[in-house]
């Protein structure tokens, strides 16, 4: 070997998988495309504008704060884009531009960056942003929704149900498909589009099947127990968006298999309790946020048995 | 075929096609060999020769020190040029015997072919295994005679030969099983006789269908030996994962395979035992897969112990491009070398030569807590949590999260999308905790 030629030395392993944070986030964005398509189809240009404003604000906020904190710029990991799209998907179509900006800045600056940036937020930033807007401007967030086909109505399907309004409920099929005209936040109206995106993420191994499956299952069982229309409850509101894209946020959900199941069941129970007994017609956001707070504790108490450790105290490893 | 495996694990790219199914090439013996007095776990040997002494192949040149130690033999005939400290693939300077090869390949005239092992007592077999300098060549270099000496309070009923070869790139065990299945079987029978058990298994990953079929044929007349095809998944060849896959048992935390009633040996170790019992010649040469994108003619070579890496690489056609990283072993658990002067030792399974591009690892970014490391950990640890504590030197939390049970397979670091150096943080934690425990 030539003199002076240097060899790289490092601790094993010496190879790394091709998976990167950026690729994961790109997959999430791809998975959100069907729902995005439906929102553009149903709501048109305003939906596109809301999404663009939210995404740009999120990315810019992340950039500015990282510059201020003198930290490496991480906007290329696309996580801020995902947050932006998710905030937009949680907004009603008539949300004014400044609400888009305030929600996005709150999500990235306060919930994500203030706690240390990617991987350190204890809440889902997009949901926290939505909750912040909901608490600040409740009527603008829930009061009216848009039916492009025939008329304006005063409430979402869950709102009609909650307030006992004398308005026609959409059929379950309309709720499932989300078009040609169901009411709700721009990204949550089409259950089928969100399911397609969610399945894509599960097949790609980006999210675990446990959280969406047990979340939806719990809601279905609770709906049945409360004597509600199960399909309606599954397709209504932000449930599909929440179950596949919000509750599965890595940072704010447990990583242990049993922990994920407990987390998802908790989300499902809270969602239906809020829908049935709470002051709000919809409970997905708050139930996920509440379970986010419980996630570290769930994680702590659901650690799997380590290989070679006794199954129960005092028991031999290879018995039973 | 019944396919068995363990929980967890990952699927690193194989890269085995570079050398797979190429016949073994017997490398020319080098002009000079560097034989470290430590090629095993345990006390290093005391050199028995000095400068200008003449030695034969198979002549004992290092005297074992204590029970957990094995003698070391010359791998060429010639003259001792020096007894001095040289660079060892483990990263340290180690007392070594440097022999100038006279090219005559003369074997020690005192070598005798031992009697048939079937006529020997178990203890006699174990003594011979020690005298032949045999250690576990799968990586840990644990002296085989120690492994086969079962403590009185333990009962072993099963021997497993490890032919999983789950490390990417490396194909020497595959080649051995295809070319010398009879040696593997014979070695297994000698081991079974030495510890008095009648259940023997040979576990082979199913990405080696040729080896599985050849070994199955070779074992067809052996009612006590079963070839077990294993699912191709890293780290299938890790001792604990292999035991669980084959027997369904778990090795207790902090325990040895014998605590699960099992003794595991590499197929290469078994073949070496058979070779030495057939000829009386101690361990002096071994199969090494010289491979990687920087090597001209990747192949599995039969090389003398003590052959400098550079010599072995030259026998495989030399470098075809500038090497960026030289690894002793495979890419998942191998040790990166800073020089190609280090010698082939008893546990060298491969010499992996990466080019400049492969040598560089991506920069780590923040953990996104995706849980991929949790999914792949074959011990069911929480790598991302442990690493967060390890990076803060919080050894108590690391220990509470069972970092000492980490088998250092590297699956977590491999899958991590944020490219975090998880395993290296655990190595630091384990070392610090072990040191603390001794105080």
mmCIF file with all atom_site columns, N, CA and C in Angstrom, chain B residues 359-408:
data_model
loop_
_atom_site.group_PDB
_atom_site.id
_atom_site.type_symbol
_atom_site.label_atom_id
_atom_site.label_alt_id
_atom_site.label_comp_id
_atom_site.label_asym_id
_atom_site.label_entity_id
_atom_site.label_seq_id
_atom_site.pdbx_PDB_ins_code
_atom_site.Cartn_x
_atom_site.Cartn_y
_atom_site.Cartn_z
_atom_site.occupancy
_atom_site.B_iso_or_equiv
_atom_site.pdbx_formal_charge
_atom_site.auth_seq_id
_atom_site.auth_comp_id
_atom_site.auth_asym_id
_atom_site.auth_atom_id
_atom_site.pdbx_PDB_model_num
ATOM 1   N N  . UNK B 1 359 ? -16.708 3.714  1.979  1.00 0.00 ? 359 UNK B N  1
ATOM 2   C CA . UNK B 1 359 ? -16.026 3.831  3.267  1.00 0.00 ? 359 UNK B CA 1
ATOM 3   C C  . UNK B 1 359 ? -16.649 4.899  4.140  1.00 0.00 ? 359 UNK B C  1
ATOM 4   N N  . UNK B 1 360 ? -17.271 5.892  3.496  1.00 0.00 ? 360 UNK B N  1
ATOM 5   C CA . UNK B 1 360 ? -17.766 7.026  4.264  1.00 0.00 ? 360 UNK B CA 1
ATOM 6   C C  . UNK B 1 360 ? -19.202 6.803  4.689  1.00 0.00 ? 360 UNK B C  1
ATOM 7   N N  . UNK B 1 361 ? -19.447 6.983  5.964  1.00 0.00 ? 361 UNK B N  1
ATOM 8   C CA . UNK B 1 361 ? -20.789 6.786  6.488  1.00 0.00 ? 361 UNK B CA 1
ATOM 9   C C  . UNK B 1 361 ? -21.528 8.118  6.513  1.00 0.00 ? 361 UNK B C  1
ATOM 10  N N  . UNK B 1 362 ? -22.853 8.071  6.318  1.00 0.00 ? 362 UNK B N  1
ATOM 11  C CA . UNK B 1 362 ? -23.614 9.323  6.330  1.00 0.00 ? 362 UNK B CA 1
ATOM 12  C C  . UNK B 1 362 ? -23.577 9.992  7.695  1.00 0.00 ? 362 UNK B C  1
ATOM 13  N N  . UNK B 1 363 ? -23.724 11.304 7.704  1.00 0.00 ? 363 UNK B N  1
ATOM 14  C CA . UNK B 1 363 ? -23.745 12.079 8.950  1.00 0.00 ? 363 UNK B CA 1
ATOM 15  C C  . UNK B 1 363 ? -25.018 11.773 9.734  1.00 0.00 ? 363 UNK B C  1
ATOM 16  N N  . UNK B 1 364 ? -24.905 11.598 11.042 1.00 0.00 ? 364 UNK B N  1
ATOM 17  C CA . UNK B 1 364 ? -26.126 11.371 11.824 1.00 0.00 ? 364 UNK B CA 1
ATOM 18  C C  . UNK B 1 364 ? -26.976 12.627 11.955 1.00 0.00 ? 364 UNK B C  1
ATOM 19  N N  . UNK B 1 365 ? -28.294 12.443 11.981 1.00 0.00 ? 365 UNK B N  1
ATOM 20  C CA . UNK B 1 365 ? -29.211 13.553 12.246 1.00 0.00 ? 365 UNK B CA 1
ATOM 21  C C  . UNK B 1 365 ? -30.018 13.194 13.492 1.00 0.00 ? 365 UNK B C  1
ATOM 22  N N  . UNK B 1 366 ? -30.960 14.056 13.875 1.00 0.00 ? 366 UNK B N  1
ATOM 23  C CA . UNK B 1 366 ? -31.694 13.802 15.111 1.00 0.00 ? 366 UNK B CA 1
ATOM 24  C C  . UNK B 1 366 ? -32.582 12.568 15.000 1.00 0.00 ? 366 UNK B C  1
ATOM 25  N N  . UNK B 1 367 ? -32.691 11.856 16.112 1.00 0.00 ? 367 UNK B N  1
ATOM 26  C CA . UNK B 1 367 ? -33.558 10.677 16.188 1.00 0.00 ? 367 UNK B CA 1
ATOM 27  C C  . UNK B 1 367 ? -35.006 11.116 16.023 1.00 0.00 ? 367 UNK B C  1
ATOM 28  N N  . UNK B 1 368 ? -35.736 10.431 15.132 1.00 0.00 ? 368 UNK B N  1
ATOM 29  C CA . UNK B 1 368 ? -37.150 10.785 14.959 1.00 0.00 ? 368 UNK B CA 1
ATOM 30  C C  . UNK B 1 368 ? -38.041 9.782  15.694 1.00 0.00 ? 368 UNK B C  1
ATOM 31  N N  . UNK B 1 369 ? -37.433 8.905  16.450 1.00 0.00 ? 369 UNK B N  1
ATOM 32  C CA . UNK B 1 369 ? -38.156 7.929  17.274 1.00 0.00 ? 369 UNK B CA 1
ATOM 33  C C  . UNK B 1 369 ? -39.104 7.066  16.440 1.00 0.00 ? 369 UNK B C  1
ATOM 34  N N  . UNK B 1 370 ? -38.633 6.694  15.258 1.00 0.00 ? 370 UNK B N  1
ATOM 35  C CA . UNK B 1 370 ? -39.481 5.918  14.356 1.00 0.00 ? 370 UNK B CA 1
ATOM 36  C C  . UNK B 1 370 ? -39.671 4.502  14.863 1.00 0.00 ? 370 UNK B C  1
ATOM 37  N N  . UNK B 1 371 ? -38.761 4.040  15.733 1.00 0.00 ? 371 UNK B N  1
ATOM 38  C CA . UNK B 1 371 ? -38.917 2.704  16.294 1.00 0.00 ? 371 UNK B CA 1
ATOM 39  C C  . UNK B 1 371 ? -38.405 1.578  15.414 1.00 0.00 ? 371 UNK B C  1
ATOM 40  N N  . UNK B 1 372 ? -37.722 1.908  14.297 1.00 0.00 ? 372 UNK B N  1
ATOM 41  C CA . UNK B 1 372 ? -37.169 0.842  13.439 1.00 0.00 ? 372 UNK B CA 1
ATOM 42  C C  . UNK B 1 372 ? -36.168 0.005  14.238 1.00 0.00 ? 372 UNK B C  1
ATOM 43  N N  . UNK B 1 373 ? -35.368 0.672  15.067 1.00 0.00 ? 373 UNK B N  1
ATOM 44  C CA . UNK B 1 373 ? -34.358 -0.042 15.853 1.00 0.00 ? 373 UNK B CA 1
ATOM 45  C C  . UNK B 1 373 ? -35.023 -1.003 16.829 1.00 0.00 ? 373 UNK B C  1
ATOM 46  N N  . UNK B 1 374 ? -36.186 -0.605 17.349 1.00 0.00 ? 374 UNK B N  1
ATOM 47  C CA . UNK B 1 374 ? -36.912 -1.466 18.275 1.00 0.00 ? 374 UNK B CA 1
ATOM 48  C C  . UNK B 1 374 ? -37.414 -2.705 17.536 1.00 0.00 ? 374 UNK B C  1
ATOM 49  N N  . UNK B 1 375 ? -37.909 -2.486 16.319 1.00 0.00 ? 375 UNK B N  1
ATOM 50  C CA . UNK B 1 375 ? -38.418 -3.603 15.522 1.00 0.00 ? 375 UNK B CA 1
ATOM 51  C C  . UNK B 1 375 ? -37.340 -4.636 15.222 1.00 0.00 ? 375 UNK B C  1
ATOM 52  N N  . UNK B 1 376 ? -36.124 -4.179 14.906 1.00 0.00 ? 376 UNK B N  1
ATOM 53  C CA . UNK B 1 376 ? -35.103 -5.131 14.448 1.00 0.00 ? 376 UNK B CA 1
ATOM 54  C C  . UNK B 1 376 ? -34.301 -5.746 15.578 1.00 0.00 ? 376 UNK B C  1
ATOM 55  N N  . UNK B 1 377 ? -34.289 -5.145 16.765 1.00 0.00 ? 377 UNK B N  1
ATOM 56  C CA . UNK B 1 377 ? -33.406 -5.648 17.818 1.00 0.00 ? 377 UNK B CA 1
ATOM 57  C C  . UNK B 1 377 ? -33.753 -7.093 18.164 1.00 0.00 ? 377 UNK B C  1
ATOM 58  N N  . UNK B 1 378 ? -32.796 -8.033 17.947 1.00 0.00 ? 378 UNK B N  1
ATOM 59  C CA . UNK B 1 378 ? -33.091 -9.438 18.201 1.00 0.00 ? 378 UNK B CA 1
ATOM 60  C C  . UNK B 1 378 ? -33.181 -9.768 19.694 1.00 0.00 ? 378 UNK B C  1
ATOM 61  N N  . UNK B 1 379 ? -32.793 -8.803 20.541 1.00 0.00 ? 379 UNK B N  1
ATOM 62  C CA . UNK B 1 379 ? -32.831 -9.016 21.995 1.00 0.00 ? 379 UNK B CA 1
ATOM 63  C C  . UNK B 1 379 ? -34.027 -8.278 22.600 1.00 0.00 ? 379 UNK B C  1
ATOM 64  N N  . UNK B 1 380 ? -34.769 -7.588 21.750 1.00 0.00 ? 380 UNK B N  1
ATOM 65  C CA . UNK B 1 380 ? -35.940 -6.796 22.174 1.00 0.00 ? 380 UNK B CA 1
ATOM 66  C C  . UNK B 1 380 ? -35.555 -5.672 23.130 1.00 0.00 ? 380 UNK B C  1
ATOM 67  N N  . UNK B 1 381 ? -34.465 -4.991 22.810 1.00 0.00 ? 381 UNK B N  1
ATOM 68  C CA . UNK B 1 381 ? -34.086 -3.806 23.576 1.00 0.00 ? 381 UNK B CA 1
ATOM 69  C C  . UNK B 1 381 ? -34.740 -2.580 22.936 1.00 0.00 ? 381 UNK B C  1
ATOM 70  N N  . UNK B 1 382 ? -34.559 -1.416 23.562 1.00 0.00 ? 382 UNK B N  1
ATOM 71  C CA . UNK B 1 382 ? -35.084 -0.152 23.039 1.00 0.00 ? 382 UNK B CA 1
ATOM 72  C C  . UNK B 1 382 ? -33.882 0.713  22.659 1.00 0.00 ? 382 UNK B C  1
ATOM 73  N N  . UNK B 1 383 ? -33.248 0.412  21.518 1.00 0.00 ? 383 UNK B N  1
ATOM 74  C CA . UNK B 1 383 ? -31.978 1.089  21.207 1.00 0.00 ? 383 UNK B CA 1
ATOM 75  C C  . UNK B 1 383 ? -32.046 2.609  21.250 1.00 0.00 ? 383 UNK B C  1
ATOM 76  N N  . UNK B 1 384 ? -33.101 3.204  20.713 1.00 0.00 ? 384 UNK B N  1
ATOM 77  C CA . UNK B 1 384 ? -33.107 4.679  20.647 1.00 0.00 ? 384 UNK B CA 1
ATOM 78  C C  . UNK B 1 384 ? -33.146 5.298  22.038 1.00 0.00 ? 384 UNK B C  1
ATOM 79  N N  . UNK B 1 385 ? -33.842 4.637  22.963 1.00 0.00 ? 385 UNK B N  1
ATOM 80  C CA . UNK B 1 385 ? -33.889 5.146  24.337 1.00 0.00 ? 385 UNK B CA 1
ATOM 81  C C  . UNK B 1 385 ? -32.540 4.973  25.029 1.00 0.00 ? 385 UNK B C  1
ATOM 82  N N  . UNK B 1 386 ? -31.966 3.768  24.867 1.00 0.00 ? 386 UNK B N  1
ATOM 83  C CA . UNK B 1 386 ? -30.671 3.492  25.497 1.00 0.00 ? 386 UNK B CA 1
ATOM 84  C C  . UNK B 1 386 ? -29.612 4.452  25.004 1.00 0.00 ? 386 UNK B C  1
ATOM 85  N N  . UNK B 1 387 ? -29.653 4.725  23.691 1.00 0.00 ? 387 UNK B N  1
ATOM 86  C CA . UNK B 1 387 ? -28.633 5.576  23.107 1.00 0.00 ? 387 UNK B CA 1
ATOM 87  C C  . UNK B 1 387 ? -28.734 7.001  23.655 1.00 0.00 ? 387 UNK B C  1
ATOM 88  N N  . UNK B 1 388 ? -29.972 7.469  23.864 1.00 0.00 ? 388 UNK B N  1
ATOM 89  C CA . UNK B 1 388 ? -30.146 8.817  24.414 1.00 0.00 ? 388 UNK B CA 1
ATOM 90  C C  . UNK B 1 388 ? -29.472 8.911  25.784 1.00 0.00 ? 388 UNK B C  1
ATOM 91  N N  . UNK B 1 389 ? -29.615 7.861  26.591 1.00 0.00 ? 389 UNK B N  1
ATOM 92  C CA . UNK B 1 389 ? -28.976 7.869  27.908 1.00 0.00 ? 389 UNK B CA 1
ATOM 93  C C  . UNK B 1 389 ? -27.465 7.677  27.787 1.00 0.00 ? 389 UNK B C  1
ATOM 94  N N  . UNK B 1 390 ? -27.058 6.806  26.863 1.00 0.00 ? 390 UNK B N  1
ATOM 95  C CA . UNK B 1 390 ? -25.621 6.540  26.713 1.00 0.00 ? 390 UNK B CA 1
ATOM 96  C C  . UNK B 1 390 ? -24.885 7.818  26.313 1.00 0.00 ? 390 UNK B C  1
ATOM 97  N N  . UNK B 1 391 ? -25.519 8.618  25.460 1.00 0.00 ? 391 UNK B N  1
ATOM 98  C CA . UNK B 1 391 ? -24.854 9.838  25.005 1.00 0.00 ? 391 UNK B CA 1
ATOM 99  C C  . UNK B 1 391 ? -24.742 10.867 26.126 1.00 0.00 ? 391 UNK B C  1
ATOM 100 N N  . UNK B 1 392 ? -25.529 10.687 27.180 1.00 0.00 ? 392 UNK B N  1
ATOM 101 C CA . UNK B 1 392 ? -25.395 11.571 28.350 1.00 0.00 ? 392 UNK B CA 1
ATOM 102 C C  . UNK B 1 392 ? -24.569 10.910 29.447 1.00 0.00 ? 392 UNK B C  1
ATOM 103 N N  . UNK B 1 393 ? -23.904 9.804  29.112 1.00 0.00 ? 393 UNK B N  1
ATOM 104 C CA . UNK B 1 393 ? -23.115 9.043  30.083 1.00 0.00 ? 393 UNK B CA 1
ATOM 105 C C  . UNK B 1 393 ? -23.947 8.605  31.284 1.00 0.00 ? 393 UNK B C  1
ATOM 106 N N  . UNK B 1 394 ? -25.234 8.382  31.071 1.00 0.00 ? 394 UNK B N  1
ATOM 107 C CA . UNK B 1 394 ? -26.090 7.940  32.169 1.00 0.00 ? 394 UNK B CA 1
ATOM 108 C C  . UNK B 1 394 ? -26.092 6.411  32.185 1.00 0.00 ? 394 UNK B C  1
ATOM 109 N N  . UNK B 1 395 ? -25.042 5.857  32.787 1.00 0.00 ? 395 UNK B N  1
ATOM 110 C CA . UNK B 1 395 ? -24.879 4.398  32.722 1.00 0.00 ? 395 UNK B CA 1
ATOM 111 C C  . UNK B 1 395 ? -25.942 3.666  33.528 1.00 0.00 ? 395 UNK B C  1
ATOM 112 N N  . UNK B 1 396 ? -26.453 4.293  34.606 1.00 0.00 ? 396 UNK B N  1
ATOM 113 C CA . UNK B 1 396 ? -27.477 3.622  35.408 1.00 0.00 ? 396 UNK B CA 1
ATOM 114 C C  . UNK B 1 396 ? -28.717 3.332  34.563 1.00 0.00 ? 396 UNK B C  1
ATOM 115 N N  . UNK B 1 397 ? -29.162 4.357  33.816 1.00 0.00 ? 397 UNK B N  1
ATOM 116 C CA . UNK B 1 397 ? -30.337 4.161  32.972 1.00 0.00 ? 397 UNK B CA 1
ATOM 117 C C  . UNK B 1 397 ? -30.054 3.135  31.881 1.00 0.00 ? 397 UNK B C  1
ATOM 118 N N  . UNK B 1 398 ? -28.831 3.180  31.323 1.00 0.00 ? 398 UNK B N  1
ATOM 119 C CA . UNK B 1 398 ? -28.466 2.213  30.281 1.00 0.00 ? 398 UNK B CA 1
ATOM 120 C C  . UNK B 1 398 ? -28.556 0.798  30.828 1.00 0.00 ? 398 UNK B C  1
ATOM 121 N N  . UNK B 1 399 ? -28.045 0.626  32.044 1.00 0.00 ? 399 UNK B N  1
ATOM 122 C CA . UNK B 1 399 ? -28.048 -0.704 32.643 1.00 0.00 ? 399 UNK B CA 1
ATOM 123 C C  . UNK B 1 399 ? -29.485 -1.135 32.923 1.00 0.00 ? 399 UNK B C  1
ATOM 124 N N  . UNK B 1 400 ? -30.315 -0.189 33.387 1.00 0.00 ? 400 UNK B N  1
ATOM 125 C CA . UNK B 1 400 ? -31.715 -0.506 33.664 1.00 0.00 ? 400 UNK B CA 1
ATOM 126 C C  . UNK B 1 400 ? -32.442 -0.903 32.381 1.00 0.00 ? 400 UNK B C  1
ATOM 127 N N  . UNK B 1 401 ? -32.002 -0.366 31.247 1.00 0.00 ? 401 UNK B N  1
ATOM 128 C CA . UNK B 1 401 ? -32.614 -0.719 29.961 1.00 0.00 ? 401 UNK B CA 1
ATOM 129 C C  . UNK B 1 401 ? -31.917 -1.932 29.343 1.00 0.00 ? 401 UNK B C  1
ATOM 130 N N  . UNK B 1 402 ? -31.099 -2.612 30.137 1.00 0.00 ? 402 UNK B N  1
ATOM 131 C CA . UNK B 1 402 ? -30.472 -3.881 29.751 1.00 0.00 ? 402 UNK B CA 1
ATOM 132 C C  . UNK B 1 402 ? -29.442 -3.770 28.636 1.00 0.00 ? 402 UNK B C  1
ATOM 133 N N  . UNK B 1 403 ? -28.681 -2.699 28.640 1.00 0.00 ? 403 UNK B N  1
ATOM 134 C CA . UNK B 1 403 ? -27.672 -2.547 27.593 1.00 0.00 ? 403 UNK B CA 1
ATOM 135 C C  . UNK B 1 403 ? -26.666 -3.698 27.632 1.00 0.00 ? 403 UNK B C  1
ATOM 136 N N  . UNK B 1 404 ? -26.457 -4.299 28.816 1.00 0.00 ? 404 UNK B N  1
ATOM 137 C CA . UNK B 1 404 ? -25.477 -5.380 28.904 1.00 0.00 ? 404 UNK B CA 1
ATOM 138 C C  . UNK B 1 404 ? -25.911 -6.619 28.122 1.00 0.00 ? 404 UNK B C  1
ATOM 139 N N  . UNK B 1 405 ? -27.204 -6.711 27.778 1.00 0.00 ? 405 UNK B N  1
ATOM 140 C CA . UNK B 1 405 ? -27.674 -7.850 26.991 1.00 0.00 ? 405 UNK B CA 1
ATOM 141 C C  . UNK B 1 405 ? -27.487 -7.643 25.493 1.00 0.00 ? 405 UNK B C  1
ATOM 142 N N  . UNK B 1 406 ? -27.051 -6.448 25.102 1.00 0.00 ? 406 UNK B N  1
ATOM 143 C CA . UNK B 1 406 ? -26.840 -6.146 23.677 1.00 0.00 ? 406 UNK B CA 1
ATOM 144 C C  . UNK B 1 406 ? -25.786 -7.085 23.117 1.00 0.00 ? 406 UNK B C  1
ATOM 145 N N  . UNK B 1 407 ? -26.080 -7.712 21.960 1.00 0.00 ? 407 UNK B N  1
ATOM 146 C CA . UNK B 1 407 ? -25.112 -8.639 21.368 1.00 0.00 ? 407 UNK B CA 1
ATOM 147 C C  . UNK B 1 407 ? -24.250 -7.947 20.306 1.00 0.00 ? 407 UNK B C  1
ATOM 148 N N  . UNK B 1 408 ? -24.423 -6.654 20.165 1.00 0.00 ? 408 UNK B N  1
ATOM 149 C CA . UNK B 1 408 ? -23.593 -5.843 19.263 1.00 0.00 ? 408 UNK B CA 1
ATOM 150 C C  . UNK B 1 408 ? -23.684 -6.303 17.810 1.00 0.00 ? 408 UNK B C  1
#
